[in-house]
Amino acid sequence: MSSNLPYRRLIWSANGLKLFTNPSPLALTLIPSYTQTRQPRRTFLNIFRTKNKPHIANEPLTADYLKGKPSAETSLVRGDLAPSSIFDSEDPGKKTPSATPTDPNAPLVRDPATMAAALDLDPDARRRWQRKMVIRDIQGRHRLSKTEKIARTERQSLSKSHMLKTSVKKLGPLARQIAGKPIESAIVQMRFSKKAAAREVKLHLEHARNEAIVRRGMGLGEVDGTKGEGPVEIELKNGKRRIVKDRTGIYVDQAWVGRGAYGRESDHRARGQINIMRPPHTSITVLLKEEATRVRQTVERERKRQRKPVWVPLPNRPITAQRQYFSW
């Protein structure tokens, strides 16, 4: 019959061993009773983790005390927050006089203090930037620069595609092909192109066109009645001329490509050999603008030509430091 004592604690003297061979009632009362419990393995990290969590021995008195002690946790109500929640800023039972779920037409009430946690991450930096902008505005006498005037009167949309599985050498000619063309003409060019990457470029052009219409309000002159006063002849960057009937028409002002990360693929060859291939990935970015921008550029280019003085081989200026007689 085995004893319930731990083996590491059975270090007794010879006199103690005699108590087990011939136990007596007095000896049994002198031997203390122990209960072996499994302790968690203590490591260097667990010393700090269990510092504030002392181990509670499995004692009857402690168990009875914990049973009679009221629990600090309260039952959660379905659809409510716990009292210790950081989002419990208002009374859960108090109903706000704002919109109810049954009233879809009621206005949405938002708390600016709550929204500032996500919209105003660094208030000090925002104040410094606002102070800098006010000082710049005062020093400039409240005058707008040419760039600011263009940004307020003309629209543009920048759209970058995802990484296409092609190289810069193959995608570059397609970007140069669509640059300067109206968006519809560029889509037609990519539709009938024999290049494999033209299909992805066509899908991106369609996405960029829809994004410009929805987000920037571009290309809506037919609907809003802002097409402009009749057709206008404009001059392109390459010197060619074309007639513009709708000044809100969308065209591709710039198109460029960007190199991405190289992939990793395996090429299985004969005799169990495997070659590692690194296919390139490239993205294409297009900048869309309205025809009103090219109309303005044509007018500025013409005014610059008119301001340029006429070149003459001998300028008409007075002759000075001359004598009326010969020097010899």
mmCIF file of C-alpha atoms in Angstrom:
data_model
loop_
_atom_site.group_PDB
_atom_site.id
_atom_site.type_symbol
_atom_site.label_atom_id
_atom_site.label_comp_id
_atom_site.label_asym_id
_atom_site.label_seq_id
_atom_site.Cartn_x
_atom_site.Cartn_y
_atom_site.Cartn_z
ATOM 1 C CA MET A 1 0.000 0.000 0.000
ATOM 2 C CA SER A 2 1.527 3.308 -1.125
ATOM 3 C CA SER A 3 1.562 6.423 0.957
ATOM 4 C CA ASN A 4 0.012 9.713 -0.101
ATOM 5 C CA LEU A 5 3.130 11.657 0.856
ATOM 6 C CA PRO A 6 5.382 13.196 -1.816
ATOM 7 C CA TYR A 7 8.555 11.278 -2.407
ATOM 8 C CA ARG A 8 10.681 14.420 -2.163
ATOM 9 C CA ARG A 9 9.407 14.956 1.389
ATOM 10 C CA LEU A 10 10.055 11.412 2.598
ATOM 11 C CA ILE A 11 13.444 12.262 4.042
ATOM 12 C CA TRP A 12 13.093 10.942 7.481
ATOM 13 C CA SER A 13 15.524 9.796 10.066
ATOM 14 C CA ALA A 14 15.809 6.257 11.225
ATOM 15 C CA ASN A 15 13.501 7.022 14.100
ATOM 16 C CA GLY A 16 10.916 8.324 11.726
ATOM 17 C CA LEU A 17 11.011 5.132 9.684
ATOM 18 C CA LYS A 18 10.187 3.100 12.736
ATOM 19 C CA LEU A 19 6.876 4.933 13.019
ATOM 20 C CA PHE A 20 5.773 3.450 9.708
ATOM 21 C CA THR A 21 6.822 -0.058 10.623
ATOM 22 C CA ASN A 22 5.035 -0.027 13.986
ATOM 23 C CA PRO A 23 2.604 2.872 13.982
ATOM 24 C CA SER A 24 0.990 3.837 17.243
ATOM 25 C CA PRO A 25 -1.929 6.148 17.910
ATOM 26 C CA LEU A 26 0.423 8.755 19.328
ATOM 27 C CA ALA A 27 2.714 8.539 16.308
ATOM 28 C CA LEU A 28 -0.179 8.971 13.885
ATOM 29 C CA THR A 29 -1.201 12.169 15.597
ATOM 30 C CA LEU A 30 2.354 13.526 15.436
ATOM 31 C CA ILE A 31 2.746 12.963 11.687
ATOM 32 C CA PRO A 32 1.431 16.004 9.788
ATOM 33 C CA SER A 33 -0.839 15.408 6.785
ATOM 34 C CA TYR A 34 0.060 16.868 3.394
ATOM 35 C CA THR A 35 -1.860 17.099 0.127
ATOM 36 C CA GLN A 36 0.156 17.165 -3.070
ATOM 37 C CA THR A 37 -1.062 19.743 -5.598
ATOM 38 C CA ARG A 38 0.222 20.361 -9.126
ATOM 39 C CA GLN A 39 1.984 23.690 -9.325
ATOM 40 C CA PRO A 40 2.448 25.532 -12.640
ATOM 41 C CA ARG A 41 5.902 25.407 -14.106
ATOM 42 C CA ARG A 42 7.750 28.507 -13.028
ATOM 43 C CA THR A 43 10.008 30.025 -15.632
ATOM 44 C CA PHE A 44 11.759 33.333 -15.867
ATOM 45 C CA LEU A 45 8.815 34.935 -17.692
ATOM 46 C CA ASN A 46 6.134 33.326 -15.526
ATOM 47 C CA ILE A 47 7.657 34.950 -12.455
ATOM 48 C CA PHE A 48 6.453 38.339 -13.718
ATOM 49 C CA ARG A 49 3.204 37.036 -15.210
ATOM 50 C CA THR A 50 1.964 35.407 -12.006
ATOM 51 C CA LYS A 51 3.232 38.099 -9.701
ATOM 52 C CA ASN A 52 -0.194 39.627 -9.129
ATOM 53 C CA LYS A 53 -2.016 36.284 -9.265
ATOM 54 C CA PRO A 54 -1.155 34.361 -6.091
ATOM 55 C CA HIS A 55 -1.944 30.658 -6.043
ATOM 56 C CA ILE A 56 -4.900 29.748 -3.840
ATOM 57 C CA ALA A 57 -4.487 26.451 -2.069
ATOM 58 C CA ASN A 58 -7.238 23.877 -2.328
ATOM 59 C CA GLU A 59 -8.406 24.241 1.250
ATOM 60 C CA PRO A 60 -11.927 23.681 2.530
ATOM 61 C CA LEU A 61 -12.060 26.987 4.366
ATOM 62 C CA THR A 62 -10.989 28.946 1.315
ATOM 63 C CA ALA A 63 -13.510 27.127 -0.890
ATOM 64 C CA ASP A 64 -16.351 27.853 1.515
ATOM 65 C CA TYR A 65 -15.314 31.494 1.702
ATOM 66 C CA LEU A 66 -15.264 31.889 -2.070
ATOM 67 C CA LYS A 67 -18.669 30.234 -2.417
ATOM 68 C CA GLY A 68 -20.282 32.642 0.009
ATOM 69 C CA LYS A 69 -18.566 35.717 -1.415
ATOM 70 C CA PRO A 70 -20.748 37.632 -3.919
ATOM 71 C CA SER A 71 -19.385 37.693 -7.464
ATOM 72 C CA ALA A 72 -18.123 41.048 -8.736
ATOM 73 C CA GLU A 73 -19.174 40.291 -12.317
ATOM 74 C CA THR A 74 -22.656 41.331 -13.291
ATOM 75 C CA SER A 75 -24.709 39.643 -15.940
ATOM 76 C CA LEU A 76 -24.694 41.472 -19.263
ATOM 77 C CA VAL A 77 -27.927 42.556 -20.814
ATOM 78 C CA ARG A 78 -28.386 41.616 -24.442
ATOM 79 C CA GLY A 79 -27.760 44.676 -26.557
ATOM 80 C CA ASP A 80 -26.080 46.593 -23.717
ATOM 81 C CA LEU A 81 -22.506 47.322 -22.600
ATOM 82 C CA ALA A 82 -20.726 46.289 -19.456
ATOM 83 C CA PRO A 83 -20.380 48.916 -16.686
ATOM 84 C CA SER A 84 -16.583 48.795 -17.056
ATOM 85 C CA SER A 85 -16.661 49.378 -20.820
ATOM 86 C CA ILE A 86 -14.883 52.466 -22.110
ATOM 87 C CA PHE A 87 -17.755 53.042 -24.527
ATOM 88 C CA ASP A 88 -20.296 53.266 -21.695
ATOM 89 C CA SER A 89 -20.258 57.085 -21.621
ATOM 90 C CA GLU A 90 -23.999 57.511 -21.437
ATOM 91 C CA ASP A 91 -26.794 55.905 -19.507
ATOM 92 C CA PRO A 92 -27.813 52.681 -21.328
ATOM 93 C CA GLY A 93 -31.413 53.052 -20.281
ATOM 94 C CA LYS A 94 -31.630 56.665 -21.379
ATOM 95 C CA LYS A 95 -32.924 57.073 -24.905
ATOM 96 C CA THR A 96 -31.636 59.927 -26.977
ATOM 97 C CA PRO A 97 -34.153 62.137 -28.741
ATOM 98 C CA SER A 98 -32.331 61.553 -32.033
ATOM 99 C CA ALA A 99 -33.203 59.148 -34.796
ATOM 100 C CA THR A 100 -34.813 55.841 -33.944
ATOM 101 C CA PRO A 101 -34.408 52.617 -35.946
ATOM 102 C CA THR A 102 -37.986 52.919 -37.136
ATOM 103 C CA ASP A 103 -37.507 56.427 -38.533
ATOM 104 C CA PRO A 104 -35.217 56.262 -41.596
ATOM 105 C CA ASN A 105 -35.708 59.954 -42.495
ATOM 106 C CA ALA A 106 -34.443 61.343 -39.186
ATOM 107 C CA PRO A 107 -31.019 63.090 -39.293
ATOM 108 C CA LEU A 108 -27.952 61.277 -38.005
ATOM 109 C CA VAL A 109 -26.490 62.783 -34.828
ATOM 110 C CA ARG A 110 -22.718 62.513 -34.467
ATOM 111 C CA ASP A 111 -20.544 63.441 -31.517
ATOM 112 C CA PRO A 112 -17.568 65.589 -32.609
ATOM 113 C CA ALA A 113 -15.599 64.620 -29.500
ATOM 114 C CA THR A 114 -15.914 60.944 -30.389
ATOM 115 C CA MET A 115 -15.057 61.477 -34.044
ATOM 116 C CA ALA A 116 -11.957 63.511 -33.124
ATOM 117 C CA ALA A 117 -10.292 60.344 -31.846
ATOM 118 C CA ALA A 118 -10.077 59.093 -35.439
ATOM 119 C CA LEU A 119 -10.062 62.339 -37.447
ATOM 120 C CA ASP A 120 -7.804 64.492 -35.263
ATOM 121 C CA LEU A 121 -4.980 62.205 -34.183
ATOM 122 C CA ASP A 122 -2.434 64.970 -33.462
ATOM 123 C CA PRO A 123 -4.186 68.194 -32.378
ATOM 124 C CA ASP A 124 -0.931 70.068 -31.763
ATOM 125 C CA ALA A 125 0.343 69.371 -35.281
ATOM 126 C CA ARG A 126 -2.999 70.485 -36.716
ATOM 127 C CA ARG A 127 -2.842 73.768 -34.803
ATOM 128 C CA ARG A 128 0.717 74.420 -35.976
ATOM 129 C CA TRP A 129 -0.290 73.755 -39.577
ATOM 130 C CA GLN A 130 -3.312 76.056 -39.315
ATOM 131 C CA ARG A 131 -1.151 78.815 -37.820
ATOM 132 C CA LYS A 132 1.365 78.403 -40.641
ATOM 133 C CA MET A 133 -1.369 78.636 -43.274
ATOM 134 C CA VAL A 134 -2.848 81.779 -41.687
ATOM 135 C CA ILE A 135 0.563 83.462 -41.623
ATOM 136 C CA ARG A 136 1.176 82.545 -45.245
ATOM 137 C CA ASP A 137 -2.235 83.897 -46.252
ATOM 138 C CA ILE A 138 -1.613 87.210 -44.479
ATOM 139 C CA GLN A 139 1.855 87.605 -45.956
ATOM 140 C CA GLY A 140 0.449 86.962 -49.421
ATOM 141 C CA ARG A 141 -2.252 89.614 -48.895
ATOM 142 C CA HIS A 142 -4.992 87.030 -49.381
ATOM 143 C CA ARG A 143 -4.030 86.501 -53.013
ATOM 144 C CA LEU A 144 -4.240 83.093 -54.600
ATOM 145 C CA SER A 145 -1.355 81.706 -56.569
ATOM 146 C CA LYS A 146 -1.734 80.433 -60.097
ATOM 147 C CA THR A 147 -1.636 76.819 -58.904
ATOM 148 C CA GLU A 148 -4.386 77.461 -56.340
ATOM 149 C CA LYS A 149 -6.598 79.171 -58.913
ATOM 150 C CA ILE A 150 -6.214 76.240 -61.311
ATOM 151 C CA ALA A 151 -6.974 73.756 -58.542
ATOM 152 C CA ARG A 152 -10.188 75.635 -57.714
ATOM 153 C CA THR A 153 -11.452 76.002 -61.271
ATOM 154 C CA GLU A 154 -10.346 72.751 -62.946
ATOM 155 C CA ARG A 155 -10.847 69.097 -62.068
ATOM 156 C CA GLN A 156 -8.457 66.183 -62.272
ATOM 157 C CA SER A 157 -8.362 62.569 -61.107
ATOM 158 C CA LEU A 158 -5.328 60.378 -60.410
ATOM 159 C CA SER A 159 -5.790 56.614 -60.550
ATOM 160 C CA LYS A 160 -3.172 53.908 -60.034
ATOM 161 C CA SER A 161 -3.755 50.309 -61.037
ATOM 162 C CA HIS A 162 -2.836 47.157 -59.166
ATOM 163 C CA MET A 163 0.380 45.308 -59.963
ATOM 164 C CA LEU A 164 0.120 43.716 -63.402
ATOM 165 C CA LYS A 165 2.160 40.633 -64.232
ATOM 166 C CA THR A 166 4.230 42.262 -66.960
ATOM 167 C CA SER A 167 7.436 44.239 -67.333
ATOM 168 C CA VAL A 168 8.103 47.952 -67.636
ATOM 169 C CA LYS A 169 9.467 47.394 -71.143
ATOM 170 C CA LYS A 170 6.138 45.923 -72.317
ATOM 171 C CA LEU A 171 3.800 48.292 -70.464
ATOM 172 C CA GLY A 172 5.661 51.511 -71.270
ATOM 173 C CA PRO A 173 4.668 51.677 -74.968
ATOM 174 C CA LEU A 174 1.002 51.241 -74.035
ATOM 175 C CA ALA A 175 1.230 54.147 -71.571
ATOM 176 C CA ARG A 176 2.793 56.371 -74.248
ATOM 177 C CA GLN A 177 0.114 55.289 -76.706
ATOM 178 C CA ILE A 178 -2.841 56.460 -74.595
ATOM 179 C CA ALA A 179 -1.240 59.665 -73.257
ATOM 180 C CA GLY A 180 -2.935 62.775 -74.671
ATOM 181 C CA LYS A 181 -5.964 60.942 -76.092
ATOM 182 C CA PRO A 182 -9.585 61.286 -74.959
ATOM 183 C CA ILE A 183 -10.601 58.573 -72.544
ATOM 184 C CA GLU A 184 -12.996 56.919 -74.991
ATOM 185 C CA SER A 185 -10.381 56.900 -77.749
ATOM 186 C CA ALA A 186 -7.803 55.407 -75.381
ATOM 187 C CA ILE A 187 -10.204 52.606 -74.428
ATOM 188 C CA VAL A 188 -10.796 51.822 -78.114
ATOM 189 C CA GLN A 189 -7.032 51.721 -78.713
ATOM 190 C CA MET A 190 -6.563 49.187 -75.915
ATOM 191 C CA ARG A 191 -9.559 47.166 -77.098
ATOM 192 C CA PHE A 192 -8.068 46.443 -80.535
ATOM 193 C CA SER A 193 -4.436 46.220 -79.420
ATOM 194 C CA LYS A 194 -2.611 42.900 -79.883
ATOM 195 C CA LYS A 195 -0.602 43.301 -76.696
ATOM 196 C CA ALA A 196 -1.422 40.902 -73.873
ATOM 197 C CA ALA A 197 -1.286 43.681 -71.248
ATOM 198 C CA ALA A 198 -3.707 45.878 -73.227
ATOM 199 C CA ARG A 199 -6.694 44.053 -71.727
ATOM 200 C CA GLU A 200 -5.663 44.959 -68.171
ATOM 201 C CA VAL A 201 -4.947 48.553 -69.228
ATOM 202 C CA LYS A 202 -8.403 48.786 -70.811
ATOM 203 C CA LEU A 203 -10.063 47.596 -67.597
ATOM 204 C CA HIS A 204 -8.099 50.130 -65.582
ATOM 205 C CA LEU A 205 -9.050 52.971 -67.937
ATOM 206 C CA GLU A 206 -12.715 52.101 -67.533
ATOM 207 C CA HIS A 207 -12.314 52.044 -63.759
ATOM 208 C CA ALA A 208 -10.468 55.404 -63.790
ATOM 209 C CA ARG A 209 -13.189 56.954 -65.973
ATOM 210 C CA ASN A 210 -15.979 55.793 -63.655
ATOM 211 C CA GLU A 211 -14.049 56.960 -60.613
ATOM 212 C CA ALA A 212 -13.513 60.418 -62.131
ATOM 213 C CA ILE A 213 -17.222 60.771 -62.932
ATOM 214 C CA VAL A 214 -18.453 59.647 -59.524
ATOM 215 C CA ARG A 215 -15.871 61.208 -57.214
ATOM 216 C CA ARG A 216 -14.806 64.333 -59.115
ATOM 217 C CA GLY A 217 -17.912 65.089 -61.141
ATOM 218 C CA MET A 218 -15.983 65.131 -64.413
ATOM 219 C CA GLY A 219 -17.570 64.637 -67.817
ATOM 220 C CA LEU A 220 -21.055 65.796 -66.779
ATOM 221 C CA GLY A 221 -21.344 68.776 -69.124
ATOM 222 C CA GLU A 222 -24.095 67.124 -71.162
ATOM 223 C CA VAL A 223 -26.174 66.606 -68.008
ATOM 224 C CA ASP A 224 -25.420 69.864 -66.180
ATOM 225 C CA GLY A 225 -25.378 72.064 -69.269
ATOM 226 C CA THR A 226 -21.775 73.226 -68.780
ATOM 227 C CA LYS A 227 -20.348 72.164 -72.128
ATOM 228 C CA GLY A 228 -19.154 75.668 -72.970
ATOM 229 C CA GLU A 229 -19.745 78.151 -75.753
ATOM 230 C CA GLY A 230 -19.578 76.263 -79.030
ATOM 231 C CA PRO A 231 -16.653 74.288 -80.469
ATOM 232 C CA VAL A 232 -13.136 75.539 -79.780
ATOM 233 C CA GLU A 233 -9.957 74.722 -81.669
ATOM 234 C CA ILE A 234 -7.094 73.763 -79.367
ATOM 235 C CA GLU A 235 -3.427 73.024 -79.883
ATOM 236 C CA LEU A 236 -1.931 69.821 -78.465
ATOM 237 C CA LYS A 237 1.543 69.381 -77.032
ATOM 238 C CA ASN A 238 2.842 67.857 -80.246
ATOM 239 C CA GLY A 239 1.676 70.874 -82.287
ATOM 240 C CA LYS A 240 -1.425 69.243 -83.775
ATOM 241 C CA ARG A 241 -4.832 70.889 -83.560
ATOM 242 C CA ARG A 242 -8.257 69.478 -82.847
ATOM 243 C CA ILE A 243 -11.756 70.818 -82.204
ATOM 244 C CA VAL A 244 -13.331 70.484 -78.751
ATOM 245 C CA LYS A 245 -17.115 70.545 -78.512
ATOM 246 C CA ASP A 246 -17.478 69.655 -74.824
ATOM 247 C CA ARG A 247 -15.138 71.372 -72.376
ATOM 248 C CA THR A 248 -15.979 68.856 -69.672
ATOM 249 C CA GLY A 249 -14.788 65.916 -71.744
ATOM 250 C CA ILE A 250 -12.229 63.639 -70.070
ATOM 251 C CA TYR A 251 -8.831 62.970 -71.602
ATOM 252 C CA VAL A 252 -5.635 61.236 -70.446
ATOM 253 C CA ASP A 253 -3.210 64.024 -69.607
ATOM 254 C CA GLN A 254 -0.372 61.803 -68.351
ATOM 255 C CA ALA A 255 0.290 58.065 -68.130
ATOM 256 C CA TRP A 256 3.345 56.418 -66.592
ATOM 257 C CA VAL A 257 4.383 53.010 -65.270
ATOM 258 C CA GLY A 258 5.970 51.951 -61.994
ATOM 259 C CA ARG A 259 8.129 48.942 -61.264
ATOM 260 C CA GLY A 260 6.897 46.572 -58.573
ATOM 261 C CA ALA A 261 8.295 43.600 -56.674
ATOM 262 C CA TYR A 262 9.473 40.482 -58.460
ATOM 263 C CA GLY A 263 7.560 37.254 -57.981
ATOM 264 C CA ARG A 264 8.847 33.736 -57.496
ATOM 265 C CA GLU A 265 7.789 30.762 -59.604
ATOM 266 C CA SER A 266 9.240 27.323 -60.231
ATOM 267 C CA ASP A 267 10.041 25.936 -63.682
ATOM 268 C CA HIS A 268 10.172 22.138 -63.613
ATOM 269 C CA ARG A 269 12.721 20.751 -66.048
ATOM 270 C CA ALA A 270 13.962 17.309 -67.001
ATOM 271 C CA ARG A 271 15.808 14.955 -64.635
ATOM 272 C CA GLY A 272 14.218 16.547 -61.584
ATOM 273 C CA GLN A 273 15.755 19.960 -62.091
ATOM 274 C CA ILE A 274 13.779 23.035 -61.007
ATOM 275 C CA ASN A 275 14.585 26.548 -62.141
ATOM 276 C CA ILE A 276 13.425 29.541 -60.113
ATOM 277 C CA MET A 277 11.803 32.243 -62.240
ATOM 278 C CA ARG A 278 11.255 35.816 -61.076
ATOM 279 C CA PRO A 279 8.410 37.336 -63.105
ATOM 280 C CA PRO A 280 8.227 41.158 -62.895
ATOM 281 C CA HIS A 281 5.164 43.137 -61.811
ATOM 282 C CA THR A 282 4.357 46.654 -62.998
ATOM 283 C CA SER A 283 1.621 49.200 -62.316
ATOM 284 C CA ILE A 284 0.244 51.933 -64.557
ATOM 285 C CA THR A 285 -0.953 55.340 -63.359
ATOM 286 C CA VAL A 286 -3.128 57.713 -65.357
ATOM 287 C CA LEU A 287 -3.929 61.375 -64.701
ATOM 288 C CA LEU A 288 -7.307 62.375 -66.131
ATOM 289 C CA LYS A 289 -8.293 65.991 -66.787
ATOM 290 C CA GLU A 290 -11.051 67.879 -68.570
ATOM 291 C CA GLU A 291 -10.773 69.545 -71.963
ATOM 292 C CA ALA A 292 -11.093 72.939 -70.249
ATOM 293 C CA THR A 293 -7.484 72.511 -69.156
ATOM 294 C CA ARG A 294 -6.237 72.216 -72.746
ATOM 295 C CA VAL A 295 -8.372 75.193 -73.758
ATOM 296 C CA ARG A 296 -6.659 77.294 -71.083
ATOM 297 C CA GLN A 297 -3.214 76.033 -72.119
ATOM 298 C CA THR A 298 -3.935 76.951 -75.748
ATOM 299 C CA VAL A 299 -4.950 80.494 -74.776
ATOM 300 C CA GLU A 300 -1.849 80.935 -72.608
ATOM 301 C CA ARG A 301 0.393 79.618 -75.374
ATOM 302 C CA GLU A 302 -1.118 82.065 -77.879
ATOM 303 C CA ARG A 303 -0.742 85.029 -75.512
ATOM 304 C CA LYS A 304 2.886 84.129 -74.955
ATOM 305 C CA ARG A 305 3.511 84.207 -78.694
ATOM 306 C CA GLN A 306 1.871 87.625 -78.967
ATOM 307 C CA ARG A 307 3.981 89.085 -76.163
ATOM 308 C CA LYS A 308 7.189 87.902 -77.757
ATOM 309 C CA PRO A 309 8.908 90.795 -79.614
ATOM 310 C CA VAL A 310 9.656 90.506 -83.313
ATOM 311 C CA TRP A 311 13.210 89.525 -84.050
ATOM 312 C CA VAL A 312 15.183 91.872 -86.335
ATOM 313 C CA PRO A 313 18.771 91.338 -87.571
ATOM 314 C CA LEU A 314 19.823 94.946 -86.802
ATOM 315 C CA PRO A 315 18.099 96.405 -83.770
ATOM 316 C CA ASN A 316 16.946 100.020 -84.107
ATOM 317 C CA ARG A 317 18.964 101.822 -81.445
ATOM 318 C CA PRO A 318 20.789 105.156 -81.473
ATOM 319 C CA ILE A 319 24.440 105.199 -82.520
ATOM 320 C CA THR A 320 26.729 106.655 -79.847
ATOM 321 C CA ALA A 321 30.467 107.371 -79.489
ATOM 322 C CA GLN A 322 30.834 108.324 -83.205
ATOM 323 C CA ARG A 323 32.582 111.306 -84.795
ATOM 324 C CA GLN A 324 31.511 113.303 -87.815
ATOM 325 C CA TYR A 325 35.056 113.360 -89.179
ATOM 326 C CA PHE A 326 37.510 110.632 -90.010
ATOM 327 C CA SER A 327 40.084 109.771 -87.397
ATOM 328 C CA TRP A 328 43.075 109.775 -89.781
#
